Coordinates of C-alpha atoms and ligand atoms in Angstrom, one line a residue:
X100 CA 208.1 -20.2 62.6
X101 CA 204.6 -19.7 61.4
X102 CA 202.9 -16.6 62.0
X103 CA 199.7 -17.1 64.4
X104 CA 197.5 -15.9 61.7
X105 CA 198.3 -19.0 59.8
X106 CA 195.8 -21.5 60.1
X107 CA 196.5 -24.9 60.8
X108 CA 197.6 -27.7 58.5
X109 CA 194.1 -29.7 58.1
X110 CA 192.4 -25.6 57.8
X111 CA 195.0 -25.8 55.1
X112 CA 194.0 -28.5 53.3
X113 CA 190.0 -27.8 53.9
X114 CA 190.6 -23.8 52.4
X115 CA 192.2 -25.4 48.9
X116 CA 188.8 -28.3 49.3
X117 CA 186.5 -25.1 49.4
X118 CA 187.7 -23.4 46.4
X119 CA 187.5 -26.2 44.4
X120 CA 183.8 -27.1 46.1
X121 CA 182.8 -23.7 45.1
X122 CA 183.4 -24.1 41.4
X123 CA 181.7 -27.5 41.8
X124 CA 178.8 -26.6 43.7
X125 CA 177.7 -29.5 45.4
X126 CA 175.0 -29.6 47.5
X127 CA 176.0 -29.0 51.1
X128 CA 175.5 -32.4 52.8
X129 CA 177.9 -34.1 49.8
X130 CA 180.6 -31.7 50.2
X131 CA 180.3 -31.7 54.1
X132 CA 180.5 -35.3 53.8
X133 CA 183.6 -35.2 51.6
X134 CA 185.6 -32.7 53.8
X135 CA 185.3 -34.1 56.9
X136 CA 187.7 -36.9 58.1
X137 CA 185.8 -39.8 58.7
X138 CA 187.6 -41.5 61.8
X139 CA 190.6 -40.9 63.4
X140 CA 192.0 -43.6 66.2
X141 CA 194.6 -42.1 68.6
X142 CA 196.3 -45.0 70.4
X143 CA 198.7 -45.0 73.4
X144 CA 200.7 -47.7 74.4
X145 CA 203.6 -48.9 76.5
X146 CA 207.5 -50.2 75.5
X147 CA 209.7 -51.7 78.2
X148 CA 213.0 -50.0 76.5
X149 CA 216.0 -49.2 78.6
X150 CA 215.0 -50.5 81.9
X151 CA 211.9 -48.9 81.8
X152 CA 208.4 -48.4 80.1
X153 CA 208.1 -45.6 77.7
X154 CA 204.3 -44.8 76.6
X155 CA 204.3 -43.3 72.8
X156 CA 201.3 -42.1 71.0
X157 CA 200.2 -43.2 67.5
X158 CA 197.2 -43.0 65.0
X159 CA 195.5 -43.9 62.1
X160 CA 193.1 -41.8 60.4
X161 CA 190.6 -42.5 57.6
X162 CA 189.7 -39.9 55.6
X163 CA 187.3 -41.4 53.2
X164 CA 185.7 -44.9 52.4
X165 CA 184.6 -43.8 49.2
X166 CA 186.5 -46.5 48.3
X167 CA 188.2 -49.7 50.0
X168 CA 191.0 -50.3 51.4
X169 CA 191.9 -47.2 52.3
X170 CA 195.5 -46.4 51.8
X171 CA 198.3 -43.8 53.0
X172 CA 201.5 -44.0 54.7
X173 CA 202.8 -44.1 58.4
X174 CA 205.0 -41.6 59.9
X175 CA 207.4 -41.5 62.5
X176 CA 208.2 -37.6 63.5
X177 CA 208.0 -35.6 66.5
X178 CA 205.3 -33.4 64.6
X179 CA 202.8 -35.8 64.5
X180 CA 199.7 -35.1 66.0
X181 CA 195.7 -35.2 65.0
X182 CA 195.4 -32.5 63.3
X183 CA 198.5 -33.4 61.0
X184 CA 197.5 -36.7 60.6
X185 CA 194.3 -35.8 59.9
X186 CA 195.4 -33.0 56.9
X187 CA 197.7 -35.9 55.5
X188 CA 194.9 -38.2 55.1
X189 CA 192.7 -35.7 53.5
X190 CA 196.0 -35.3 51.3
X191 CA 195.7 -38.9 50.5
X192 CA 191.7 -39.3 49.4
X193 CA 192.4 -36.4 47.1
X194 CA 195.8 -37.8 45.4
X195 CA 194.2 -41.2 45.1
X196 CA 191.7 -39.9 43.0
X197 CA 193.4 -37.7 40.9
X198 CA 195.8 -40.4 39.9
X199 CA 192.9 -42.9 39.6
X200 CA 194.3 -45.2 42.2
X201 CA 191.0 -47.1 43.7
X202 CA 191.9 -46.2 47.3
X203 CA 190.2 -43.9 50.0
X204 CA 192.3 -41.8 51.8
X205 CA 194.1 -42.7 55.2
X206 CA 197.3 -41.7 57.4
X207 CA 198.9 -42.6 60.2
X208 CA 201.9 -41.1 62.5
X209 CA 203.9 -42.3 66.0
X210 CA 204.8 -39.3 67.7
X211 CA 208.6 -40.2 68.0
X212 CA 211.9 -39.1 66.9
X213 CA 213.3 -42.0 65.3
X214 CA 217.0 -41.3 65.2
X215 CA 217.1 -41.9 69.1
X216 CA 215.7 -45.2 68.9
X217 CA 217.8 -48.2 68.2
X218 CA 217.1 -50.5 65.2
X219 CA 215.9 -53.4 67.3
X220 CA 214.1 -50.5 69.6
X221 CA 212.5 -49.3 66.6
X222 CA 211.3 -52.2 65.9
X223 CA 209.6 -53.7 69.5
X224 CA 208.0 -50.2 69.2
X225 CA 206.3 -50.8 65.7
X226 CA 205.4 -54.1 66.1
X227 CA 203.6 -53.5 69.1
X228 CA 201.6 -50.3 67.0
X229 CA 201.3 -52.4 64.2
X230 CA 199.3 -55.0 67.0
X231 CA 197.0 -52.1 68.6
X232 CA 196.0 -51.2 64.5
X233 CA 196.0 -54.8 63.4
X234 CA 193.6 -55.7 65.7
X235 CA 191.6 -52.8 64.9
X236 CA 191.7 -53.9 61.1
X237 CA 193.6 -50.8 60.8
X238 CA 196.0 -52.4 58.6
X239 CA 194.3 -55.1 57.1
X240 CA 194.8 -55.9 52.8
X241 CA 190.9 -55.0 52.3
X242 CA 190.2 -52.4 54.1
X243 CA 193.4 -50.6 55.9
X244 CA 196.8 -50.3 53.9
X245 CA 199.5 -48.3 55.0
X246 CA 203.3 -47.8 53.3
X247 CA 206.2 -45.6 54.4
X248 CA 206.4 -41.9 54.9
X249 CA 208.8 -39.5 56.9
X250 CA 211.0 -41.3 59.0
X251 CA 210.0 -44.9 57.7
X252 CA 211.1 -47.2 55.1
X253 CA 211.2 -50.9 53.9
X254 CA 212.2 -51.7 57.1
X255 CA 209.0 -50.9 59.2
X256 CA 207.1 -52.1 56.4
X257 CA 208.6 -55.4 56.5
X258 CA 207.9 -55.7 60.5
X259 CA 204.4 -54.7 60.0
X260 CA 204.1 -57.6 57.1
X261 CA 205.7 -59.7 59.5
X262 CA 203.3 -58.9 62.5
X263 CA 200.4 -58.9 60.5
X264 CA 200.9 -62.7 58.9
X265 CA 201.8 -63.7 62.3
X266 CA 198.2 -62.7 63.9
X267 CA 196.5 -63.8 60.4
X268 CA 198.1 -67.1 60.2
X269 CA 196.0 -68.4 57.2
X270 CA 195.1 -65.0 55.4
X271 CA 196.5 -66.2 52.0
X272 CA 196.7 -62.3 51.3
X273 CA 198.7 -61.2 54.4
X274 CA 201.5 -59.5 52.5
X275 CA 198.9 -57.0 50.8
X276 CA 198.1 -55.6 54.1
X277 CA 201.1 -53.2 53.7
X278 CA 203.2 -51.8 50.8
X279 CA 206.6 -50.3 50.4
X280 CA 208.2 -53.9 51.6
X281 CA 211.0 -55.1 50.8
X282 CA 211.9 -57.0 47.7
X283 CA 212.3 -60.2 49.9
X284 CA 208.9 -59.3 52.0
X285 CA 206.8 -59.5 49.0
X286 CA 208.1 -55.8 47.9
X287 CA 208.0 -54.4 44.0
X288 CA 210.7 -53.3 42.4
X289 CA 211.1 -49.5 41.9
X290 CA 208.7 -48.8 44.7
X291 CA 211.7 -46.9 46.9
X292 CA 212.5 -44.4 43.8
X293 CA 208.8 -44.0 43.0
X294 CA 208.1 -40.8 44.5
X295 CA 211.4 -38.9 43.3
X296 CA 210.5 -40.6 39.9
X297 CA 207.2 -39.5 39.8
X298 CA 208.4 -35.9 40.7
X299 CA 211.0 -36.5 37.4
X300 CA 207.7 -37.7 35.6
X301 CA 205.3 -34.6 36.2
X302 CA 208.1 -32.3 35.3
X303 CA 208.6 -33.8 32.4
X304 CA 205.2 -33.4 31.8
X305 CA 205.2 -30.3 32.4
X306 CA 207.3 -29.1 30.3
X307 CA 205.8 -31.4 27.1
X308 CA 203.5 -28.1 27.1
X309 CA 205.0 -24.8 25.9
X310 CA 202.2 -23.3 27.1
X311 CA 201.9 -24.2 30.5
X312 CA 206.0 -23.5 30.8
X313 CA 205.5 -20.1 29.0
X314 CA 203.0 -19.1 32.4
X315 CA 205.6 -19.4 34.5
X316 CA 207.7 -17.5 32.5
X317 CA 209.9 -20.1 31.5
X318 CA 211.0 -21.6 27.6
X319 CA 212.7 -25.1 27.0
X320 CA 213.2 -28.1 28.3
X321 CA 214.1 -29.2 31.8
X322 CA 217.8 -29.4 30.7
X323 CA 220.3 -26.2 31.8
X324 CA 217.2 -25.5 34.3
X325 CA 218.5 -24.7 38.0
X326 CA 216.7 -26.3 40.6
X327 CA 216.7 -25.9 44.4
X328 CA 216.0 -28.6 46.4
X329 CA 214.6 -28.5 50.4
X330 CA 215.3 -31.8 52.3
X331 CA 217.9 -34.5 51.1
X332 CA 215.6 -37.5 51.9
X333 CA 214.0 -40.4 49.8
X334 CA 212.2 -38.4 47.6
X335 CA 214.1 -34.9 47.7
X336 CA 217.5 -37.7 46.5
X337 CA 215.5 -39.4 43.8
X338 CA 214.2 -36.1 42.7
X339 CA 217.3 -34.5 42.4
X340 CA 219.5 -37.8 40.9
X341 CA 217.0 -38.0 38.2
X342 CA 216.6 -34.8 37.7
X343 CA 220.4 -33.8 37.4
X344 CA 221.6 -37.0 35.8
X345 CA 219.1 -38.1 33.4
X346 CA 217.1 -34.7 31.9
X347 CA 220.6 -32.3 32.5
X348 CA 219.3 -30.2 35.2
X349 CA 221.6 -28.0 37.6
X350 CA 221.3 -28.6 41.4
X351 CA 222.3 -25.1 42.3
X352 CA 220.9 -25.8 46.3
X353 CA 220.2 -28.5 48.2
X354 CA 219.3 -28.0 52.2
X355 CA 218.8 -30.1 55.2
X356 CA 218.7 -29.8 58.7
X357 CA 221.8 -28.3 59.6
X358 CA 221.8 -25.7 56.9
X359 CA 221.9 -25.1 52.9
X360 CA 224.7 -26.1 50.8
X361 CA 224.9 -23.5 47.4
X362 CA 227.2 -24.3 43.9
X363 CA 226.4 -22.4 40.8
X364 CA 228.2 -24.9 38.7
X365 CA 225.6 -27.3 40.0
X366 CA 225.9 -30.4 43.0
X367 CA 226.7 -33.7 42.7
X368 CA 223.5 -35.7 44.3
X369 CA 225.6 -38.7 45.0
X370 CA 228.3 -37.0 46.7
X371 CA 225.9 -35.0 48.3
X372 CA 224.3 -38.3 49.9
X373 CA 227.5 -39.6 50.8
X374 CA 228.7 -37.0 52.4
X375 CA 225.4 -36.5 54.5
X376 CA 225.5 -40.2 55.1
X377 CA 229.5 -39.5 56.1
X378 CA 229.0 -36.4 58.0
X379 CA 225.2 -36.4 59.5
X380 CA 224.5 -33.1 57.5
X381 CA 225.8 -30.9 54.3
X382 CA 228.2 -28.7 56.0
X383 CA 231.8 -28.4 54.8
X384 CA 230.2 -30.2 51.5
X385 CA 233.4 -29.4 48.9
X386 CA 233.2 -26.8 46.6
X387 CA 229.4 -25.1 48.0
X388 CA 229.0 -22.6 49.8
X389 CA 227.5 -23.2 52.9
X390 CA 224.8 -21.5 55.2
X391 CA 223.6 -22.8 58.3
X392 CA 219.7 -21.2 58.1
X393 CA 218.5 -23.8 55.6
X394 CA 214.9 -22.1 55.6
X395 CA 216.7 -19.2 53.7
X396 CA 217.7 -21.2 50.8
X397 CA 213.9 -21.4 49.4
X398 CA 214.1 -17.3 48.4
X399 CA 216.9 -18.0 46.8
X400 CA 217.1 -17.3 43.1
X401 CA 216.6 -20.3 40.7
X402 CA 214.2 -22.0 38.0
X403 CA 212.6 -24.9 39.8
X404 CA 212.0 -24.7 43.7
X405 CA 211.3 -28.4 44.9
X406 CA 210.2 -28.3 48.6
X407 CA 210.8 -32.2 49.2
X408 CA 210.8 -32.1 53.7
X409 CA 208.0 -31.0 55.7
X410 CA 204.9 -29.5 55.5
X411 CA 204.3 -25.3 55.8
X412 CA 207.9 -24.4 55.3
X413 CA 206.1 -21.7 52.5
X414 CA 204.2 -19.9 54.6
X415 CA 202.8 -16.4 54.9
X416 CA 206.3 -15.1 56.6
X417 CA 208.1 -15.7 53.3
X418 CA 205.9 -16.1 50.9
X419 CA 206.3 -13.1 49.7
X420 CA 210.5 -13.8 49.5
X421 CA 210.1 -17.1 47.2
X422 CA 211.7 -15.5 44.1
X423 CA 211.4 -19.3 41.9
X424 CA 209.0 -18.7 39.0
X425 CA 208.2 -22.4 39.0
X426 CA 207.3 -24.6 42.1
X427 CA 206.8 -28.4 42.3
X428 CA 205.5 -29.6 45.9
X429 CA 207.2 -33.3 46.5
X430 CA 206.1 -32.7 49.9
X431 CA 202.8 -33.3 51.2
X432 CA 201.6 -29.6 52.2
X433 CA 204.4 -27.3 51.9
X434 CA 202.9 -24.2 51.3
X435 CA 200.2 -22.9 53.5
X436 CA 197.1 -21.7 52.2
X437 CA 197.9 -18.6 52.7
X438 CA 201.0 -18.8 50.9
X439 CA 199.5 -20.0 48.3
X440 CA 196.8 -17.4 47.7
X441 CA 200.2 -14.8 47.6
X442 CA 202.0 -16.7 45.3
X443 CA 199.0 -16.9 43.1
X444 CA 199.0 -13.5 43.1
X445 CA 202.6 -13.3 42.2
X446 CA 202.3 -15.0 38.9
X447 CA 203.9 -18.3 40.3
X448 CA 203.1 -21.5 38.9
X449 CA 202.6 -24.9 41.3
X450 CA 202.6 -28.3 40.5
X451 CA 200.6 -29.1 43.2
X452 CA 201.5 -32.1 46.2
X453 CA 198.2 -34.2 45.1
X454 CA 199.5 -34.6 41.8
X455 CA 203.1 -34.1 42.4
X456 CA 204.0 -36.4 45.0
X457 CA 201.6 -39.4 43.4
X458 CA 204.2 -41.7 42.7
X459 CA 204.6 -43.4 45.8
X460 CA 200.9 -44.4 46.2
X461 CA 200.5 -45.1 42.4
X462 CA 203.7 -47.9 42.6
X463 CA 202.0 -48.6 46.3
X464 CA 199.0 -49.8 44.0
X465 CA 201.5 -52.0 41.6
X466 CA 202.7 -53.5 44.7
X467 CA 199.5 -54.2 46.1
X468 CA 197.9 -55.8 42.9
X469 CA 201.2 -58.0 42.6
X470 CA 200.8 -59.3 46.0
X471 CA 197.2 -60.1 45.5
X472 CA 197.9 -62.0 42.3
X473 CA 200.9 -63.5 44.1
X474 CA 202.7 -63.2 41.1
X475 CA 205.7 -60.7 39.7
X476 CA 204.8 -58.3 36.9
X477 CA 206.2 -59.5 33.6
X478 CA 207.4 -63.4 34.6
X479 CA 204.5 -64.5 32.2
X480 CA 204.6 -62.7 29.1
X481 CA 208.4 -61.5 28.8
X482 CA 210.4 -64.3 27.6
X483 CA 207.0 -64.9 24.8
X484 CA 207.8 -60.7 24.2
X485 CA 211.1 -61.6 23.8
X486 CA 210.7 -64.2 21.1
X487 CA 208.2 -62.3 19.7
X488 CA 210.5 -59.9 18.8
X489 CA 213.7 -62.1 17.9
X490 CA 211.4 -63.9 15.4
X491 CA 211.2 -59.8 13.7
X492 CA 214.4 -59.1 13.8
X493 CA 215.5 -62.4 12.2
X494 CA 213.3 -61.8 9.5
X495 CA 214.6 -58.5 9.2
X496 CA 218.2 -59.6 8.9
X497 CA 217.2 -62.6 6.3
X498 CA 215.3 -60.1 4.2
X499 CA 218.5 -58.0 4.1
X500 CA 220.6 -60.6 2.9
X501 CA 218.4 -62.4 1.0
X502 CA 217.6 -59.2 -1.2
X503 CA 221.7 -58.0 -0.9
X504 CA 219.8 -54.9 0.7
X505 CA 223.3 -54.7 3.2
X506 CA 221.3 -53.1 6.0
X507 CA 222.5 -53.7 9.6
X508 CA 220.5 -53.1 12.5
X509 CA 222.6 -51.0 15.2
X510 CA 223.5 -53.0 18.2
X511 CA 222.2 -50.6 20.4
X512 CA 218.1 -50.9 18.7
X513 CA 218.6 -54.6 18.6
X514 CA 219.5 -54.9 22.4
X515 CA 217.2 -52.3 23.4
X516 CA 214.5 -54.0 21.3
X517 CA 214.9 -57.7 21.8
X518 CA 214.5 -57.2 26.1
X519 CA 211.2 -58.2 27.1
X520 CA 210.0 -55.8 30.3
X521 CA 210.6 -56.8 33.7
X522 CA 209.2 -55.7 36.5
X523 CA 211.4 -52.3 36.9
X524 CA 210.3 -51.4 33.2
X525 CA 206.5 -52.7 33.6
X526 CA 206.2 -50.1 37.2
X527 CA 208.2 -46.9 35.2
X528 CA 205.9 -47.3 31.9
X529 CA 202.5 -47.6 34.4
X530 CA 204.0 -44.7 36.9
X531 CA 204.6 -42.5 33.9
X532 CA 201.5 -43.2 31.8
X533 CA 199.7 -42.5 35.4
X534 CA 201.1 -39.2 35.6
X535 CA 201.1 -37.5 32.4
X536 CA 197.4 -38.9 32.2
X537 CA 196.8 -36.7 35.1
X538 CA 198.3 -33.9 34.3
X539 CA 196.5 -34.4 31.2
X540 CA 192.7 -34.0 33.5
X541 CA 194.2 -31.7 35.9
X542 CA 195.2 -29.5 32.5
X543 CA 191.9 -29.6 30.4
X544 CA 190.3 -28.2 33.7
X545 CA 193.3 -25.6 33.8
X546 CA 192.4 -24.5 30.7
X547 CA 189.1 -25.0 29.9
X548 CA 187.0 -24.1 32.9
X549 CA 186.0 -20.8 33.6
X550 CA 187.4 -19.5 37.0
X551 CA 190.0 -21.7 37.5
X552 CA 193.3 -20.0 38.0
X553 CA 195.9 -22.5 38.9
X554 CA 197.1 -26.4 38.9
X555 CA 195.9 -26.8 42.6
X556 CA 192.5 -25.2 41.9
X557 CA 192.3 -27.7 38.8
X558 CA 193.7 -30.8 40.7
X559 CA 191.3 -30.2 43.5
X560 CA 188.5 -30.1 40.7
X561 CA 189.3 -32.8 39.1
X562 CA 189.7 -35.4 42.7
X563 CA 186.5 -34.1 44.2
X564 CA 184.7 -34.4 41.2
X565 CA 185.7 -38.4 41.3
X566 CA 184.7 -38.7 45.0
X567 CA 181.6 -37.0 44.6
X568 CA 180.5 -39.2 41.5
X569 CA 181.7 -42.4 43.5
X570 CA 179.6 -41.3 46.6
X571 CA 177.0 -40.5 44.4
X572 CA 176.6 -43.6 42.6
X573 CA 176.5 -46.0 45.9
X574 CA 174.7 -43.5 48.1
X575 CA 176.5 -42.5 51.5
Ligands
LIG643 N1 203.4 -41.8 52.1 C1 203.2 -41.7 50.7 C2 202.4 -40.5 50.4 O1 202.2 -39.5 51.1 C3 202.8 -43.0 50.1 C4 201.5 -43.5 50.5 C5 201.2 -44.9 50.0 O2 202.0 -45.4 49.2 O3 200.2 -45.5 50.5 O4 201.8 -40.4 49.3

């Protein structure tokens, strides 16, 4: 639990705004006007469910209409009140603009556990929220877009784009009005990994500069590193799978809710998965030792600590404990303030949440464009690319033969070369140009301005300077 000196989650977020609006020095009305969340609608409504009506609360908040639509997911947790809402939102003007995504910031939560709802439960309850904000133009493709986040996936998504087109029967944009769908519901391709491969992305940004690894103590690459992982979800799994399988990285921990599972030689992500899938949790997970206080697993010893569950699991009760040199938030807010002021003063480096978490809302933006130009990325230009290329390597192979030069091309190069991108390829190369360009910002602020200590302090800079030039420029 969180000591009561702790300030709350939306303080949280407003202390890391202040340092950054210190540096910038603002004048007092803009930076009042940036901080503050600019509406947040609380809705309660009723669901006959098991032989009776059951009344759940739900909200959407808006953060910032710098920019339009605003844009941020919807979560289904117990935890979910204002003020969390409300921090998450804040959360979401700030990583918009760091990643250059042309979105104010929004959130919105039920205040439900999902697991004890049945599927077809779960989904008279979201239609009927999805009704009380669509009405509202709370989720509406110009103004209002929302997408998944804790306890909600392609499927809600797809009954919101569903509710939505039935009240707007003639809105020719009607699937734009949510993102994270489904492939079949107007989805994008590589949207459900985005997060986890955005988290795979900024590390591997990262560690392009020997510099910035050499602060946190570290050398090399991300291959051999050991890695800890909190929370086994959909991005803490995509994190971890990339990270293990494609740059070599060891998965020394991974925890969830019933506890921590430990393996020197390094865990298996996809047995992991199935096994949590199998069993409802990582206990008796083969070869791992296994611990059943999972919040213990954070102070462990390792290279990389990737909080990927909730918010304020580092706080100022362990702060001190975290023992990682390195620390890459996946999660939106999961060190406190407070913690973070100690761990700056331990030497620790963060890859802050704004930046590092980016993925989803930057393929959310992808997905949005595509539905808006009601076509798929690539099904123009890639069979053109394609021939493009063909004509090359023809030409190649002719002049070889021609001049008895005896040069083959490897198989390999002239597979790899001759695919035209699809859509999967066309979302990777804009998520990963997206990211190391802003690590790229966040870095020359890192590095170049005078006071500024730390990633979050630069990544904060860098956002509020956008949203103070855009509210500039049109007036408030
Ligand atoms: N819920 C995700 C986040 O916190 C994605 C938001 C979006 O795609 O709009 O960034």
């Amino acid at each position: 639990m969180t000591a009561q000196r702790e300030p709350g989650f939306r303080q949280s977020v407003d202390l890391m705004f202040n340092r950054a609006a210190a540096l910038l020095k603002l004048s007092p009305g803009l930076e009042e006007k940036i901080r503050v969340c600019n509406s947040t609608y609380t809705v309660r409504f009723g669901v006959r469910l098991r032989g009776r009506i059951e009344t759940f609360t739900g909200y959407r908040s808006v953060h910032s209409e710098h920019l339009e639509p605003v844009k941020g997911g919807i979560r289904y947790a117990l935890s979910v009140d204002q003020d969390e809402v409300e921090a998450l939102a804040a959360l979401m003007t700030y990583k918009c603009a760091l990643v250059e995504v042309p979105y104010g910031g929004a959130k919105g939560g039920l205040c439900l556990d999902p697991r004890q709802w049945e599927e077809h439960e779960l989904e008279q309850i979201t239609r009927r929220f999805a009704f009380e904000l669509i009405k509202r133009d709370l989720i509406n493709p110009a103004q209002n877009v929302p997408a998944p986040d804790m306890g909600t996936s392609e499927r809600e998504m797809a009954w919101i784009a569903d509710q939505y087109a039935r009240i707007h029967t003639t809105d020719i944009n009607a699937r734009a009005c949510v993102t994270g769908k489904p492939l079949n519901s107007g989805g994008i391709q590589g949207r459900v990994e985005a997060t986890g491969r955005g988290v795979q992305f900024a590390l591997r940004e990262f560690f392009r500069h020997p510099d910035d690894v050499a602060r946190a103590g570290l050398g090399g690459g991300i291959e051999g590193k050991r890695i800890i992982i909190q929370g086994l979800g959909n991005v803490g799994y995509h994190a971890a799978k990339f990270l293990s399988e494609e740059d070599g990285a060891r998965i020394v921990g991974i925890s969830e809710r019933d506890g921590a599972i430990a393996s020197e030689a390094g865990l298996n992500v996809e047995e992991v998965k199935a096994h949590l899938a199998r069993k409802g949790g990582v206990k008796d997970f083969p070869g791992a030792t296994f611990r059943p206080d999972s919040a213990r697993l954070l102070e462990e010893d390792c290279d990389i600590l990737i909080p990927a569950a909730m918010e304020g699991v580092i706080n100022l009760d362990n702060a001190a404990r975290i023992r990682a040199p390195l620390i890459l938030e996946a999660a939106n807010g999961p060190i406190t303030a407070g913690a973070d002021e100690v761990l700056r003063q331990m030497g620790k480096v963060i890859i802050p949440d704004l930046y590092a978490n980016a993925g989803g809302v930057t393929v959310s933006y992808f997905e949005w464009v595509k539905n808006l130009s009601h076509i798929r990325f690539g099904r123009i230009q890639r069979r053109q690319e394609e021939a493009q290329h063909e004509l090359l390597v023809r030409e190649l192979e002719r002049l070889s033969a021609d001049k008895g030069l005896g040069w083959t091309l490897a198989p390999d190069f002239k597979e790899r070369y001759l695919r035209g991108a699809g859509e999967l390829e066309l979302v990777r190369s804009g998520l990963d140009d997206t990211m190391r360009g802003a690590y790229q910002s966040m870095r020359e602020v890192w590095h170049g301005r005078e006071g500024v200590t730390d990633l979050r302090l630069a990544a904060y800079i860098v956002s509020v300077q956008r949203v103070a030039a855009s509210y500039r420029a049109k007036g408030l």
